[in-house]
């Protein structure tokens, strides 16, 4: 790796005049340039940039910068232009590559280009998330091993990864699962997988994921027309729509009939069990990831639409750094916040000791109360971008609150009757070997993840709090644990937190900065991300459980 | 003897009887348990808690324990257990974390006795102490196990597993103080009930949760565990480290495991997901279930043997809301449907064959059972219950390697090269070919050629004077003469040998028969080990037979079963097939009862002498000078077909060519063409171009002969510009130069052009021939040492 990029750069500039290169005719140079801007250095050289061989990477970097500089040189005469793609690649590398050398070189090149008078794109976002200050996220630095690993294997470190890197233990198994879902051997073709993920993300109007998987879809050889609307996709994929819709918003409505429609021998086009499970896990994964993306308000990638601009920075356009309300609301707020934490701590301790007896009736009531409590998640956003809308059928189909004391509410699912550990795992593992193991590992990591601290306190057992969060989300999805007292949800989860959790789990696209900043005002951002992870995984598990139960019922 | 008496007392006078039957429950069952005297069964589930009486023909609901208008979650049971000492006492584990005991002796409708709500999470399992009335153990999702004294209001001791989720707890049947607990993380812990601070021993039994464990009812050291990883493992706990002694691989996660009473190696399992069947395994034969019950339509959640000393009744509850009593005799036996023998060819012609050991070894090596006749009558009416026989099934795998030499097909190449197909009188051709075959150790082929000569030569030559004449005429060929003689004598020899071996084999058959039939219904080892004591026992049984049929059957099995030692299914070392006519003596021996030993060439060759002999012996008397050659045509046709079918298309084609018109009309053209094509193809694969061309040339099929007329053109390139010369062979259209110039006379060669393949110089055939007579070097002066052949 060129540890001193400046030196590498000069050396390279000298190289221009060495006999070997100098003797080459202008015609051949132009040829090189054309080919660069036509094909774009993106795919080919990126693949080499991600090589595990350091020398190979260094060579690829040299080639990339040589190509760019050549273009720039010719650009003066106005004959060739750096393609937009190349510029965006440079922009992305300069901002998110965990390899310092590459990052600095890319910055250098962009600056040179700008000095040469090329219109250079600028990233609009100041960091991976618009809720969390960039410096908070990048505290650990970009060059953690796990990020480098992710860059080398995936070709980029996206914003999701950067935010998740606050919890490296989780990140590694998240990436493993995602990689297995999208890239490893499996029953579905690769471009289909990305398309299914696009379909799923579109349900929550998550343009971030839609764009990312669209790119993946095209890269895997998918047909571009499919992305312009569902009607261009094969019927087999379109037949997933109902399941996708239910899975995203009301998984408890999934019955064995839905499964039957897809897999029964007469069904045309017919899904095999392995394909179906693969698709279901993909969809559920994408849905829950939407929760995370919205919940952390992940900014568009620099090379996404809406992630960059070619305009010159103007003062008005500077992204305003979002402040935590504590800054704005002054001292009183601060004191309140401290109090909140103290109270929460006391309650947790009390709960752990209490030996309260309550009747069956009371327990059911508590569950029902939590489930049907009306939490306003009202913010209505502007219409989602067209990019997303054309990939959704019935966009008005949403999560629906359970009716209070519900007569017509669907029956609750008892966790004891169908659990991930006993039933779900076995089914997934049977139909899609390895996936069960990966998911199981992920669930375990997320449920055991703790740093034994809360806000400013260390050495706290947060188990009850985490359990309450998890069970509250399952409760929102109608899953009930006989052995859990839902009264503690009410005790431990303040209303603002409930608002956040419910919004994220059920209407992720309606998350706002206000909701995010309103809860746990004294907690670290990393703790809020932790909460996000719990919501995301709990939601994933709930959706999977309903679908797997339907499949089990169909199979028997 | 002792066991038998125990059985009598255990079963008492109320011998259990019944049939396979079921009843509908109102709701899915989670667990079932029977009371000690096997007359009642309790079914527990989320929405059901009932007691059924087991009657002869049906289940009868005795009691609904789920009372109250809106029953509390305490009735939602994850597990239930009926006390084995105190018949009024039941315990349930509730999904909300409560442990409840029930006293059936209570006069009120609500039989609930005690309620312990000490667990924070779902209780997965409750277990009464097998001998202590008041001791109850529970294991919960919260990772704790608690021991309750039912005379007190709360637990007496708490055991912390230091991990999430206890899935099962079981008191040891033999050690008063010991219990085992299995965990979601794959561990199994052994505890001493007196020491709640620390487990005695811990080991990792499975990857993923261990859903269940069960102590062996008789053997104190054995613990069976079942897990999500689809395995059932049997551990020997008597050693320092828990040792895995058996492992059964099932097809789905194992939810319950229960040892079968009175059968040391049997256990029953059911699964939590996907698979609805109940399997009974013999742990020594882990690849196939001993018996299967397939009645349930949804996953089986609870299994229990009806009586702790009766192996014939199994009760099961299921999510499909049914309660079943399975009779063992009605079980499906997967082994009956399994293929008993396996046969497979390897890539290089090796042959693997697996079959029951008895089938393979008994024929050749085992002596007939001594004294079989004497004992036979005793066994006759004492035949063990066939349904309880999981026959001695160690299979032997034999791998027959083909000899490398035989693989090489040297004989084919040599034969092809040495055979004469034309150019000599018919008889000489035949003799020559016979000799070739003989030298290559292919006597059958050799004889065939000789036969052909005899059949198709002028008949007059073969009458006795003719033979003499022939001999004198062919005196220069003593070989043939002696050959003839030898053939005759060997033929005679074979006859007598055949006779003898027939006699032997007949005797063998007589010897083997009792043994064989015996082996089919029992295994010999077993009988041998029993000795005289066994007989005495049977005599004893005999007396009681009339009273109680079941009893004697019972007895018989018990005496029998634990005694045979079953080796693991094992593979014998491979032994070779020796592809050589002299070798397979064992084939001759085997012939008596296994004529199908092998279908390869070895058999063909070893049978040859007999065949050829019989041919002669039949035809000799019939042979008269008057018989025309065409008389043999059908036989020869059959013979050729036979050879072709055997894969020796070489023989078929060679004979076809040598016989020529004598046989050609007898065989239809298509078949001939087919043979020719196959043979030519083979020859070309062995790169025997010359032979293949000869065959093509000699063939009479039009389709074959025209093979040589196709693509006979050779295109050449100009020696100057390297472009193909299309128009004329000697002048290039492009560079207008004469390409083929004679290196000797420097004129253009317009006729035959010969060139050296080494240096590519050449010229007129004549010139080059002359040149190379005098000089070894190329006439062009390139210095190459050309060769003219």
PDB file of N, CA, C and O in Angstrom, chain B residues 280-305:
ATOM      1  N   UNK B 280     -38.900 -46.371  16.838  1.00  0.00           N
ATOM      2  CA  UNK B 280     -38.233 -47.167  17.860  1.00  0.00           C
ATOM      3  C   UNK B 280     -36.933 -47.655  17.240  1.00  0.00           C
ATOM      4  O   UNK B 280     -36.942 -48.243  16.153  1.00  0.00           O
ATOM      5  N   UNK B 281     -35.845 -47.336  17.903  1.00  0.00           N
ATOM      6  CA  UNK B 281     -34.534 -47.663  17.348  1.00  0.00           C
ATOM      7  C   UNK B 281     -33.883 -48.763  18.157  1.00  0.00           C
ATOM      8  O   UNK B 281     -34.052 -48.842  19.375  1.00  0.00           O
ATOM      9  N   UNK B 282     -33.150 -49.594  17.491  1.00  0.00           N
ATOM     10  CA  UNK B 282     -32.182 -50.435  18.168  1.00  0.00           C
ATOM     11  C   UNK B 282     -30.871 -49.665  18.056  1.00  0.00           C
ATOM     12  O   UNK B 282     -30.364 -49.469  16.948  1.00  0.00           O
ATOM     13  N   UNK B 283     -30.339 -49.208  19.179  1.00  0.00           N
ATOM     14  CA  UNK B 283     -29.203 -48.287  19.095  1.00  0.00           C
ATOM     15  C   UNK B 283     -27.989 -48.913  18.435  1.00  0.00           C
ATOM     16  O   UNK B 283     -27.103 -48.226  17.961  1.00  0.00           O
ATOM     17  N   UNK B 284     -27.983 -50.240  18.403  1.00  0.00           N
ATOM     18  CA  UNK B 284     -26.834 -50.873  17.768  1.00  0.00           C
ATOM     19  C   UNK B 284     -26.961 -50.849  16.260  1.00  0.00           C
ATOM     20  O   UNK B 284     -26.039 -51.158  15.537  1.00  0.00           O
ATOM     21  N   UNK B 285     -28.149 -50.524  15.799  1.00  0.00           N
ATOM     22  CA  UNK B 285     -28.329 -50.477  14.357  1.00  0.00           C
ATOM     23  C   UNK B 285     -28.884 -49.104  14.016  1.00  0.00           C
ATOM     24  O   UNK B 285     -30.075 -48.918  13.779  1.00  0.00           O
ATOM     25  N   UNK B 286     -28.013 -48.130  13.985  1.00  0.00           N
ATOM     26  CA  UNK B 286     -28.478 -46.754  13.998  1.00  0.00           C
ATOM     27  C   UNK B 286     -28.968 -46.233  12.651  1.00  0.00           C
ATOM     28  O   UNK B 286     -29.420 -45.101  12.574  1.00  0.00           O
ATOM     29  N   UNK B 287     -28.903 -47.020  11.618  1.00  0.00           N
ATOM     30  CA  UNK B 287     -29.207 -46.449  10.313  1.00  0.00           C
ATOM     31  C   UNK B 287     -30.647 -46.676   9.880  1.00  0.00           C
ATOM     32  O   UNK B 287     -31.111 -46.078   8.927  1.00  0.00           O
ATOM     33  N   UNK B 288     -31.317 -47.536  10.565  1.00  0.00           N
ATOM     34  CA  UNK B 288     -32.689 -47.809  10.145  1.00  0.00           C
ATOM     35  C   UNK B 288     -33.521 -48.052  11.404  1.00  0.00           C
ATOM     36  O   UNK B 288     -33.088 -48.748  12.317  1.00  0.00           O
ATOM     37  N   UNK B 289     -34.698 -47.431  11.483  1.00  0.00           N
ATOM     38  CA  UNK B 289     -35.494 -47.643  12.690  1.00  0.00           C
ATOM     39  C   UNK B 289     -35.961 -49.077  12.760  1.00  0.00           C
ATOM     40  O   UNK B 289     -36.250 -49.701  11.733  1.00  0.00           O
ATOM     41  N   UNK B 290     -36.031 -49.567  13.975  1.00  0.00           N
ATOM     42  CA  UNK B 290     -36.518 -50.916  14.189  1.00  0.00           C
ATOM     43  C   UNK B 290     -38.012 -50.972  13.884  1.00  0.00           C
ATOM     44  O   UNK B 290     -38.497 -51.888  13.227  1.00  0.00           O
ATOM     45  N   UNK B 291     -38.729 -49.962  14.358  1.00  0.00           N
ATOM     46  CA  UNK B 291     -40.159 -49.932  14.112  1.00  0.00           C
ATOM     47  C   UNK B 291     -40.607 -48.487  14.008  1.00  0.00           C
ATOM     48  O   UNK B 291     -39.970 -47.594  14.553  1.00  0.00           O
ATOM     49  N   UNK B 292     -41.691 -48.273  13.288  1.00  0.00           N
ATOM     50  CA  UNK B 292     -42.206 -46.923  13.099  1.00  0.00           C
ATOM     51  C   UNK B 292     -43.713 -46.914  13.318  1.00  0.00           C
ATOM     52  O   UNK B 292     -44.404 -47.833  12.882  1.00  0.00           O
ATOM     53  N   UNK B 293     -44.180 -45.885  13.992  1.00  0.00           N
ATOM     54  CA  UNK B 293     -45.622 -45.695  14.116  1.00  0.00           C
ATOM     55  C   UNK B 293     -45.981 -44.435  13.330  1.00  0.00           C
ATOM     56  O   UNK B 293     -45.448 -43.364  13.594  1.00  0.00           O
ATOM     57  N   UNK B 294     -46.867 -44.586  12.387  1.00  0.00           N
ATOM     58  CA  UNK B 294     -47.089 -43.479  11.457  1.00  0.00           C
ATOM     59  C   UNK B 294     -48.486 -42.895  11.543  1.00  0.00           C
ATOM     60  O   UNK B 294     -48.970 -42.282  10.603  1.00  0.00           O
ATOM     61  N   UNK B 295     -49.131 -43.066  12.695  1.00  0.00           N
ATOM     62  CA  UNK B 295     -50.538 -42.695  12.743  1.00  0.00           C
ATOM     63  C   UNK B 295     -50.782 -41.189  12.807  1.00  0.00           C
ATOM     64  O   UNK B 295     -51.771 -40.696  12.288  1.00  0.00           O
ATOM     65  N   UNK B 296     -49.877 -40.450  13.420  1.00  0.00           N
ATOM     66  CA  UNK B 296     -50.194 -39.047  13.691  1.00  0.00           C
ATOM     67  C   UNK B 296     -50.109 -38.171  12.462  1.00  0.00           C
ATOM     68  O   UNK B 296     -49.321 -38.406  11.555  1.00  0.00           O
ATOM     69  N   UNK B 297     -50.939 -37.131  12.472  1.00  0.00           N
ATOM     70  CA  UNK B 297     -51.012 -36.222  11.334  1.00  0.00           C
ATOM     71  C   UNK B 297     -50.264 -34.914  11.607  1.00  0.00           C
ATOM     72  O   UNK B 297     -50.155 -34.061  10.743  1.00  0.00           O
ATOM     73  N   UNK B 298     -49.852 -34.728  12.823  1.00  0.00           N
ATOM     74  CA  UNK B 298     -49.064 -33.549  13.157  1.00  0.00           C
ATOM     75  C   UNK B 298     -47.972 -34.024  14.121  1.00  0.00           C
ATOM     76  O   UNK B 298     -47.954 -35.195  14.492  1.00  0.00           O
ATOM     77  N   UNK B 299     -47.098 -33.127  14.508  1.00  0.00           N
ATOM     78  CA  UNK B 299     -45.971 -33.590  15.299  1.00  0.00           C
ATOM     79  C   UNK B 299     -46.418 -34.247  16.597  1.00  0.00           C
ATOM     80  O   UNK B 299     -47.363 -33.815  17.248  1.00  0.00           O
ATOM     81  N   UNK B 300     -45.706 -35.309  16.954  1.00  0.00           N
ATOM     82  CA  UNK B 300     -45.960 -36.012  18.194  1.00  0.00           C
ATOM     83  C   UNK B 300     -45.284 -35.235  19.316  1.00  0.00           C
ATOM     84  O   UNK B 300     -44.116 -34.872  19.201  1.00  0.00           O
ATOM     85  N   UNK B 301     -46.008 -34.976  20.387  1.00  0.00           N
ATOM     86  CA  UNK B 301     -45.427 -34.159  21.443  1.00  0.00           C
ATOM     87  C   UNK B 301     -45.108 -34.963  22.692  1.00  0.00           C
ATOM     88  O   UNK B 301     -44.266 -34.556  23.480  1.00  0.00           O
ATOM     89  N   UNK B 302     -45.794 -36.078  22.874  1.00  0.00           N
ATOM     90  CA  UNK B 302     -45.503 -36.862  24.074  1.00  0.00           C
ATOM     91  C   UNK B 302     -45.538 -38.342  23.758  1.00  0.00           C
ATOM     92  O   UNK B 302     -46.426 -38.812  23.047  1.00  0.00           O
ATOM     93  N   UNK B 303     -44.553 -39.064  24.240  1.00  0.00           N
ATOM     94  CA  UNK B 303     -44.600 -40.517  24.102  1.00  0.00           C
ATOM     95  C   UNK B 303     -44.305 -41.125  25.456  1.00  0.00           C
ATOM     96  O   UNK B 303     -43.518 -40.587  26.234  1.00  0.00           O
ATOM     97  N   UNK B 304     -44.955 -42.239  25.727  1.00  0.00           N
ATOM     98  CA  UNK B 304     -44.682 -42.919  26.988  1.00  0.00           C
ATOM     99  C   UNK B 304     -45.037 -44.395  26.814  1.00  0.00           C
ATOM    100  O   UNK B 304     -45.988 -44.741  26.118  1.00  0.00           O
ATOM    101  N   UNK B 305     -44.189 -45.250  27.370  1.00  0.00           N
ATOM    102  CA  UNK B 305     -44.502 -46.678  27.339  1.00  0.00           C
ATOM    103  C   UNK B 305     -45.551 -46.938  28.396  1.00  0.00           C
ATOM    104  O   UNK B 305     -45.447 -46.447  29.521  1.00  0.00           O
TER     105      UNK B 305
END
